[in-house]
Coordinates of C-alpha atoms in Angstrom, one line a residue:
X1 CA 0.0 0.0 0.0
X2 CA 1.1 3.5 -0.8
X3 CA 2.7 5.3 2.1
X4 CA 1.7 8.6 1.9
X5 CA -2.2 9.9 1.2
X6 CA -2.0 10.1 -2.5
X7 CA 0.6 7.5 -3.3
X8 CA -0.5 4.4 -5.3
X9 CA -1.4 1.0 -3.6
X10 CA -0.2 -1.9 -5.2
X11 CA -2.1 -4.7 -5.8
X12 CA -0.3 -8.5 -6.5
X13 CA -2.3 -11.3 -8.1
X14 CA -0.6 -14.5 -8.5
X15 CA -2.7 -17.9 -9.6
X16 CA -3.0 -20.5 -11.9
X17 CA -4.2 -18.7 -15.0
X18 CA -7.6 -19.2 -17.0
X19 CA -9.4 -17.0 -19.4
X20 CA -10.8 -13.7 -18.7
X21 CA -9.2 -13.5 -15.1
X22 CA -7.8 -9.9 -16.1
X23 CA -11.2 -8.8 -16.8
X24 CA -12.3 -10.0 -13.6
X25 CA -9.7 -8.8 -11.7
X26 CA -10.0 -5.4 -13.2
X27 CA -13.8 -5.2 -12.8
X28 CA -13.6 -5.9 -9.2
X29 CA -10.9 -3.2 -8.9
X30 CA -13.4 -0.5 -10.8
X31 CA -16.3 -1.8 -8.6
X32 CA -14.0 -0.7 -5.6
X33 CA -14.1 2.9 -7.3
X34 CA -10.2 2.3 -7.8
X35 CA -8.6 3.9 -10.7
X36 CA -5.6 1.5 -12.4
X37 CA -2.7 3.6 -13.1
X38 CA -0.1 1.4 -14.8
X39 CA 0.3 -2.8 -14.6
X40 CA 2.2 -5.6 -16.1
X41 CA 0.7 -8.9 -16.7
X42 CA 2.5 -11.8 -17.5
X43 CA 1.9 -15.9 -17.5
X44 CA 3.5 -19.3 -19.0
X45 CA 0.0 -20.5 -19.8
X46 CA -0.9 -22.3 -16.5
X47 CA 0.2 -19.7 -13.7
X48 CA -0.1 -15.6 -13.7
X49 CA 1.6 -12.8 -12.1
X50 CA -0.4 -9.7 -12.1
X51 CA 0.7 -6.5 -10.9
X52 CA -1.8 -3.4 -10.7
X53 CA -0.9 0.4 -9.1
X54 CA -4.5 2.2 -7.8
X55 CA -5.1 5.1 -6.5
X56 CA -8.8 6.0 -5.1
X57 CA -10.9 7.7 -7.2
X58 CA -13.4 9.4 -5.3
X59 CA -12.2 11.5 -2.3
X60 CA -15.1 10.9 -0.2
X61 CA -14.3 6.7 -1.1
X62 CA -13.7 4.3 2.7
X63 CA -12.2 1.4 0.7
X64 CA -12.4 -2.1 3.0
X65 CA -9.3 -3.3 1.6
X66 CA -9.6 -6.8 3.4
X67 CA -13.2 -7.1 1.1
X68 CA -11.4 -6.0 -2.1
X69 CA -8.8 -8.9 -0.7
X70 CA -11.8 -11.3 -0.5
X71 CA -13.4 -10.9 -3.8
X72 CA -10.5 -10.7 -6.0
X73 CA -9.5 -14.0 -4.6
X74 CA -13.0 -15.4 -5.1
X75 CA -12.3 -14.6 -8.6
X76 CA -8.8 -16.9 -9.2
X77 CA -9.0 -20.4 -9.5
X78 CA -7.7 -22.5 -6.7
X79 CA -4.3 -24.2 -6.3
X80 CA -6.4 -27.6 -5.0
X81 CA -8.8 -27.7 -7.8
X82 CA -6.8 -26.4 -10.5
X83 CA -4.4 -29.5 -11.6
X84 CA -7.5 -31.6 -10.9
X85 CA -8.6 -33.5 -14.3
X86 CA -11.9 -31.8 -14.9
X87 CA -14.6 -34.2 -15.9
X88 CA -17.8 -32.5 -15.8
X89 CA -19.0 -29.5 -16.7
X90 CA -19.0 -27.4 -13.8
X91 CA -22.9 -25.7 -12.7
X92 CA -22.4 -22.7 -10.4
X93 CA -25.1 -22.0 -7.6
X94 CA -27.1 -18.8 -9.3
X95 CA -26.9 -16.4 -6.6
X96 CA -29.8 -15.0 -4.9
X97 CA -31.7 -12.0 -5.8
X98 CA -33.0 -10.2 -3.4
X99 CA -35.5 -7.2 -3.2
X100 CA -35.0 -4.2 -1.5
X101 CA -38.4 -1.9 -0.9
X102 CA -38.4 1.5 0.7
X103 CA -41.4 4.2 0.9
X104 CA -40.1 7.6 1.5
X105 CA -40.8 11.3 1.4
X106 CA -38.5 12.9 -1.8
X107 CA -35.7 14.9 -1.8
X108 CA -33.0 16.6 -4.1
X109 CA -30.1 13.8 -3.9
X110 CA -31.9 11.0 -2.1
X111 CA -31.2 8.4 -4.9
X112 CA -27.7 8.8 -4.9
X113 CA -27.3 9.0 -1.0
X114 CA -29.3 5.5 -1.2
X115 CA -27.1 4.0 -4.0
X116 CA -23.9 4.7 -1.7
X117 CA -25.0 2.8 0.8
X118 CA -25.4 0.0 -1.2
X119 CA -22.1 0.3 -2.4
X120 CA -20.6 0.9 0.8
X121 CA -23.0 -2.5 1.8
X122 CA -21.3 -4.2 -1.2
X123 CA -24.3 -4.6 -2.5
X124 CA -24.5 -4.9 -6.3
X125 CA -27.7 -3.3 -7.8
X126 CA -29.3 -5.7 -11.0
X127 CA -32.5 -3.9 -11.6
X128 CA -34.3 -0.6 -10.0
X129 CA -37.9 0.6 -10.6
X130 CA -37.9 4.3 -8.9
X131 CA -41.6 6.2 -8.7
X132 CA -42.5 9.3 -7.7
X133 CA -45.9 10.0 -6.4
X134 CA -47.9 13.5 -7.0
X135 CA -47.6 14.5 -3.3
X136 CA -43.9 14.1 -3.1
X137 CA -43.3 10.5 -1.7
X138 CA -41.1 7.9 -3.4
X139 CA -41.3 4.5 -3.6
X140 CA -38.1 2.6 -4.6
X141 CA -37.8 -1.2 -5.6
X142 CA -34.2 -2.0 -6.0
X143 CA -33.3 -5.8 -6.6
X144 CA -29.9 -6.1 -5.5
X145 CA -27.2 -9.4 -5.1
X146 CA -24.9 -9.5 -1.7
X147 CA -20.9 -9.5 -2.9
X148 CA -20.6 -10.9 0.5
X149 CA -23.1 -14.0 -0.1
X150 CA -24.4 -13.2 3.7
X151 CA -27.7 -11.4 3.0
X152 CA -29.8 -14.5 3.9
X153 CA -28.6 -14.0 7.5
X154 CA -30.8 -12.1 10.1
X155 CA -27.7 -10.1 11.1
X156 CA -26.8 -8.9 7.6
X157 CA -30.3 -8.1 6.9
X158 CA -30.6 -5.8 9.7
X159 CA -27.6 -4.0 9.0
X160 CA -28.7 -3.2 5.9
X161 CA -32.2 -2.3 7.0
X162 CA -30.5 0.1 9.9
X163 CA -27.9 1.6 7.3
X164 CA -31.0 3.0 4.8
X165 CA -33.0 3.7 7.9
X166 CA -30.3 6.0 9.3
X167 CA -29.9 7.5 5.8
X168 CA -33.2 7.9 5.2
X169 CA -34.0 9.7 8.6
X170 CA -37.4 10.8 9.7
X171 CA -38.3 10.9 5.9
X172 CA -38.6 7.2 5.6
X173 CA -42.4 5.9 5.8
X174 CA -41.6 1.9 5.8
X175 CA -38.4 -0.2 4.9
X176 CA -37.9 -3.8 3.3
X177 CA -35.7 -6.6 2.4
X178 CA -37.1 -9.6 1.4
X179 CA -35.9 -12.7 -1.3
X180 CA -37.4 -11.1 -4.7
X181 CA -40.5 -13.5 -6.0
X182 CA -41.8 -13.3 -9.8
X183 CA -41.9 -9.8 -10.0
X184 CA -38.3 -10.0 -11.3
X185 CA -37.7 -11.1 -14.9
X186 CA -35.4 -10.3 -17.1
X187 CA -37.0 -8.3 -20.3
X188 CA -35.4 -8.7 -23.7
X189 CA -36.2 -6.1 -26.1
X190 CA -34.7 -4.2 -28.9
X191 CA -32.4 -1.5 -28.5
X192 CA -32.1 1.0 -31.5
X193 CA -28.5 1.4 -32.7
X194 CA -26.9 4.9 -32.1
X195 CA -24.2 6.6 -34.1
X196 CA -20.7 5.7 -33.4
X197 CA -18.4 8.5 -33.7
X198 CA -14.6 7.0 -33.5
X199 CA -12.0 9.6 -32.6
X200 CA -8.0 9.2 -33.3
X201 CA -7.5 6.0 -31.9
X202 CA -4.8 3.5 -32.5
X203 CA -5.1 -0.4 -32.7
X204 CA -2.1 -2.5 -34.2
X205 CA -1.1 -6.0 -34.9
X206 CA 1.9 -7.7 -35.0
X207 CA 2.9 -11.3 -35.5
X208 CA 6.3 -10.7 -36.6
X209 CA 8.0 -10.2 -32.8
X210 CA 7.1 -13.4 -30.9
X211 CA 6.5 -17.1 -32.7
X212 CA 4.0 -18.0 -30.2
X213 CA 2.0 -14.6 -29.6
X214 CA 0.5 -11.2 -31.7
X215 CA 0.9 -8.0 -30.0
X216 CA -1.4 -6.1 -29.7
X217 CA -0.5 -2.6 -29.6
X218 CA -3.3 0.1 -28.4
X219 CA -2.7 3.8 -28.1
X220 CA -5.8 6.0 -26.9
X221 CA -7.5 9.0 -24.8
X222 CA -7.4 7.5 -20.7
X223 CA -10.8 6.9 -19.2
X224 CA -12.0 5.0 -16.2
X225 CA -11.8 1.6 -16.9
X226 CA -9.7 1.6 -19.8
X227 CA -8.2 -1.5 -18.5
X228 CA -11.6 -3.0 -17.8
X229 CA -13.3 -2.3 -21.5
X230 CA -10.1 -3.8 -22.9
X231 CA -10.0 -7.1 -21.2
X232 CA -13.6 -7.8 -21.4
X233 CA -13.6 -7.2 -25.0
X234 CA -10.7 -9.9 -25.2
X235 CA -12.5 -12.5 -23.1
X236 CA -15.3 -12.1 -24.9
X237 CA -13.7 -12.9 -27.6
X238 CA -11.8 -16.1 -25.8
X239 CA -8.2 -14.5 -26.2
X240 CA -5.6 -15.2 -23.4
X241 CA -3.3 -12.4 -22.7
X242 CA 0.8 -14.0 -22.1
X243 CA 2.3 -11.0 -21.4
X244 CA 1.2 -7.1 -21.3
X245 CA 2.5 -3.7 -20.1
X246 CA 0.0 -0.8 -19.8
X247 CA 0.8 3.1 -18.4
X248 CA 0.3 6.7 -19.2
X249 CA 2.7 8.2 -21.5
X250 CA 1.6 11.7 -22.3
X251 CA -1.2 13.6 -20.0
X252 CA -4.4 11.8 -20.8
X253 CA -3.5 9.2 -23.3
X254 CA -2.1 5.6 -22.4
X255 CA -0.1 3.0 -24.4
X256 CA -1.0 0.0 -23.9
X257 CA 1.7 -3.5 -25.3
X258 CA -0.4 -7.0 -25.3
X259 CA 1.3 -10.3 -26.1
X260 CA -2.2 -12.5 -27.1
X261 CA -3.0 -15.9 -28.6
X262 CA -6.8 -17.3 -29.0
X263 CA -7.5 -20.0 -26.8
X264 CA -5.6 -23.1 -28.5
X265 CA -2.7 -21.3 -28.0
X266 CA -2.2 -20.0 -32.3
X267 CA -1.5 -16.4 -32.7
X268 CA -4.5 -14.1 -34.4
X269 CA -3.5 -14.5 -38.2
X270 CA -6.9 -14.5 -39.6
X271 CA -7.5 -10.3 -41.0
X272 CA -10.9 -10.8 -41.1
X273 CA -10.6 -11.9 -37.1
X274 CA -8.5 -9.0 -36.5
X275 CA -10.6 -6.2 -37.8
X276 CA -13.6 -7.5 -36.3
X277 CA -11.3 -7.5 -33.1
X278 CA -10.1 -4.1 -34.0
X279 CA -13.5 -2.6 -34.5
X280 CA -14.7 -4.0 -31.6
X281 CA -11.6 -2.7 -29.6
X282 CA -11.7 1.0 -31.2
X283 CA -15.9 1.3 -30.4
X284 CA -15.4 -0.1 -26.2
X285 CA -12.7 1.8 -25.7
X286 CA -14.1 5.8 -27.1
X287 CA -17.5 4.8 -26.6
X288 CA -18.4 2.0 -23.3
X289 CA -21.4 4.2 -22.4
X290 CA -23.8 5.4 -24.5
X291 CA -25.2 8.7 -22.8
X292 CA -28.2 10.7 -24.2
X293 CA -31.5 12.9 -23.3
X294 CA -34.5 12.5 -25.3
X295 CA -38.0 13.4 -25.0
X296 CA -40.5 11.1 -22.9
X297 CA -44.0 12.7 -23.7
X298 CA -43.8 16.2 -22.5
X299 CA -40.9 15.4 -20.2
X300 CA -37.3 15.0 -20.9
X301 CA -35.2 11.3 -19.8
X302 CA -31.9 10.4 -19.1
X303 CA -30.7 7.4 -21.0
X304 CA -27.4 5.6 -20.1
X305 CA -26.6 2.5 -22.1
X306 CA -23.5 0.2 -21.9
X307 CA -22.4 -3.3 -23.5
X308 CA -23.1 -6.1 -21.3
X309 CA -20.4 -9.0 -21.1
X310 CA -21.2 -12.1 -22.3
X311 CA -20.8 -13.6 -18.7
X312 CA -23.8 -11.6 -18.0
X313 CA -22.0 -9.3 -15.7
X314 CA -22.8 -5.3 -16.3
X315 CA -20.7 -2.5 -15.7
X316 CA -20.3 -1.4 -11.8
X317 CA -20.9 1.7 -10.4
X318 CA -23.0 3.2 -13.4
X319 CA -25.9 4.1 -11.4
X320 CA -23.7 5.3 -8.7
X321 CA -22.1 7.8 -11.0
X322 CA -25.1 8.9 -12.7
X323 CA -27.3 9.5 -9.2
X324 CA -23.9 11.4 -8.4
X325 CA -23.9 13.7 -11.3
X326 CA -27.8 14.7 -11.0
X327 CA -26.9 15.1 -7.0
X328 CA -24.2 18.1 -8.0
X329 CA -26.3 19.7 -10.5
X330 CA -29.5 20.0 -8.5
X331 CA -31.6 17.8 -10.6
X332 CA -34.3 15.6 -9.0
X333 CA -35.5 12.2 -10.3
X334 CA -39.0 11.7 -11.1
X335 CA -38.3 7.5 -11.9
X336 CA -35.8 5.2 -12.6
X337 CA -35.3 2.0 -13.9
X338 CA -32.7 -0.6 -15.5
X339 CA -33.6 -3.0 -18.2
X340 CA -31.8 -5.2 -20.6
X341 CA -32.0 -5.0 -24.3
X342 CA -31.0 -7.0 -26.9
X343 CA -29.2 -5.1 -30.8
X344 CA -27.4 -6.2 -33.0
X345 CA -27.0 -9.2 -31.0
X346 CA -25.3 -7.6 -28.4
X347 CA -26.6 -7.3 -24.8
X348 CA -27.3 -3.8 -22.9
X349 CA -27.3 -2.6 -19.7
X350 CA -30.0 0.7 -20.4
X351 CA -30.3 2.9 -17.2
X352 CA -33.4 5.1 -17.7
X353 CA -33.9 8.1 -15.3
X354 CA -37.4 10.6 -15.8
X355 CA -36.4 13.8 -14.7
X356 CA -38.3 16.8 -12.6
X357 CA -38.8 19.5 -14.4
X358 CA -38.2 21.8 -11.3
X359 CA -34.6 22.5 -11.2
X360 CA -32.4 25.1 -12.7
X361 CA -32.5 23.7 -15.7
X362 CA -34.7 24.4 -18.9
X363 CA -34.9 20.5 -19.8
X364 CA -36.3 21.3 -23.2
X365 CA -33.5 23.6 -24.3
X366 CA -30.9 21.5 -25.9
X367 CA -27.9 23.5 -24.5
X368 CA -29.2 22.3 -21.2
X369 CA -29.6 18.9 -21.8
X370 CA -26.0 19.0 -23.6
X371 CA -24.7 20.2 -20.3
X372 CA -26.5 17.9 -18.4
X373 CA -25.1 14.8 -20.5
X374 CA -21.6 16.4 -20.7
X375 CA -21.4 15.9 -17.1
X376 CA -23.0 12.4 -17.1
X377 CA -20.1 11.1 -19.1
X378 CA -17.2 13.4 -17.5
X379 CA -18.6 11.9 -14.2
X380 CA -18.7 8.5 -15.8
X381 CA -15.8 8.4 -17.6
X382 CA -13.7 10.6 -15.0
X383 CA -12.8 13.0 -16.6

């Protein structure tokens, strides 16, 4: 751990390797609200070494880092179970949804002071239905997942029951926690495809270096979760990573050097596999939320789409960072929700958000609502 308040913390991973455990280990690490700022990466095939320098990125942010320890463990495979021959398939236990209901009185910032709880809880939010009644009450149904698998105790419960109570104050009418029943579905629909505007963005590849690799050489504008939109991109496409260096060079832009091989171990020869891989690439790393206003009847809404991977897992901390940005600028939610679409056969993760009209802002001017989304994705991409 850095020494001094602002120096980097260090974090060492070193496993038996498998596919997609950089992605992991780097979406963890952004679910923290941990900000990479260089790492090397390097494996034989069958064991990793994986070396990562964070630094907090919010300053208000209590990082448990004993949790962080937890879960990024949870995430690498075992030494026991890893030279075992594996002969069956194996099923993981789906893990329990669970439905969190609160009737309250509204005010300016109270669904972003309720979503940081729930991260502080490490509680990961997989849908939300907010609505807003005429006479200023809310009532929120947020259907969340326990990182620490201990929500079906009576002790956990409570604590998190006490936390939103204490948050919530005198405001709060009722409070409760409860396994979700049918009321919780997944709906597939279809997402309309937006424009994709790339800017100057580098992607490069090289089998001439290494007889057993292709580098992968990406140069581009820094974001939050860089790392993160890269990896998952390669796992998604079932590419191991043997060997990678990744750090700023100039303010703002990063280089980033990655040794890959698909999953039989031959190198990426194929062009037509590496411009899909390169488009791909190019579009997750300028673009891994989509962030828009558009009219909802009379009223204006907030829409904030990003690529689901295709684990199923979403991208943390969106609605954190959205609640956030409305929270600084005064703007009150009227409703929220989060649903999952289906386009160009491609999952999203599509965070919808109603706003009130009474604020500061003239939501049906459109340098207003360019404002607005300007600091949406600033926020979201910390900038």
């Amino acid at each position: 751990m850095g020494k001094k308040i602002g120096d980097a913390h260090v974090i060492t991973v070193n496993c038996p390797d498998r596919t997609g455990l950089g992605c992991d280990i780097c979406r963890i690490i952004l679910d923290f609200g941990l900000y990479i700022t260089k790492g090397d990466v390097t494996t034989d095939g069958v064991w990793c070494y994986i070396v990562l320098w964070v630094v907090p990125h919010y300053d208000t942010l209590r990082l448990r880092w004993s949790h962080l320890k937890n879960q990024l463990v949870s995430v690498c495979p075992s030494c026991s179970t890893y030279f075992v021959l594996n002969l069956m398939s194996p099923c993981p236990a789906s893990t329990p949804v669970y439905l969190l209901k609160f009737f309250c009185l509204d005010r300016n910032g109270l669904l972003h002071d309720v979503t940081q709880v729930l991260t502080e809880l490490e509680l990961s939010i997989q849908t939300v239905k907010v609505t807003t009644t005429p006479d200023g009450r809310v009532l929120d149904l947020f259907f969340i997942t326990d990182n620490m698998d201990l929500l079906h105790t009576e002790k956990r419960q409570e604590e998190t029951r006490g936390k939103f109570r204490s948050v919530l104050g005198e405001s709060c009418i009722s409070c409760e926690l409860q396994l979700a029943g049918p009321e919780y579905e997944c709906h597939q629909n279809v997402l309309s495809d937006d424009m994709t505007k790339l800017k100057n963005v580098s992607v490069t590849f090289d089998n001439s270096l290494s007889p057993a690799n292709t580098l992968l050489q990406i140069q581009c504008v820094d974001h939050r979760g860089l790392l993160y939109d890269v990896l998952r991109t390669l796992k998604d496409f079932d590419i191991k990573i043997s060997y990678g260096r990744f750090s700023p060079q100039t303010q703002g832009h990063w280089d980033l050097d990655l040794f890959i091989q698909l999953k039989d171990g031959n190198k990426i020869v194929d062009l037509d596999k590496q411009n899909s891989l390169c488009s791909r690439l190019k579009a997750e790393m300028l673009h891994p939320l989509r962030v828009i206003i558009t009219n909802r009847g009379p009223d204006a809404e907030l829409l904030v789409a990003n690529p689901v991977e295709l684990s199923g897992k979403g991208r943390p901390r969106v609605f954190y960072d959205v609640t956030l940005s409305l929270k600084v600028l005064g703007i009150c939610i009227f409703s929220a929700e989060i649903r999952r679409y289906t386009a160009s056969g491609r999952e999203w993760e599509v965070y919808r958000f109603l706003l009130d009209e009474n604020c500061l802002f003239q939501l049906g001017s459109a340098s207003a609502r360019n404002e607005i989304v300007n600091k949406v994705r600033r926020t979201l991409m910390g900038w």
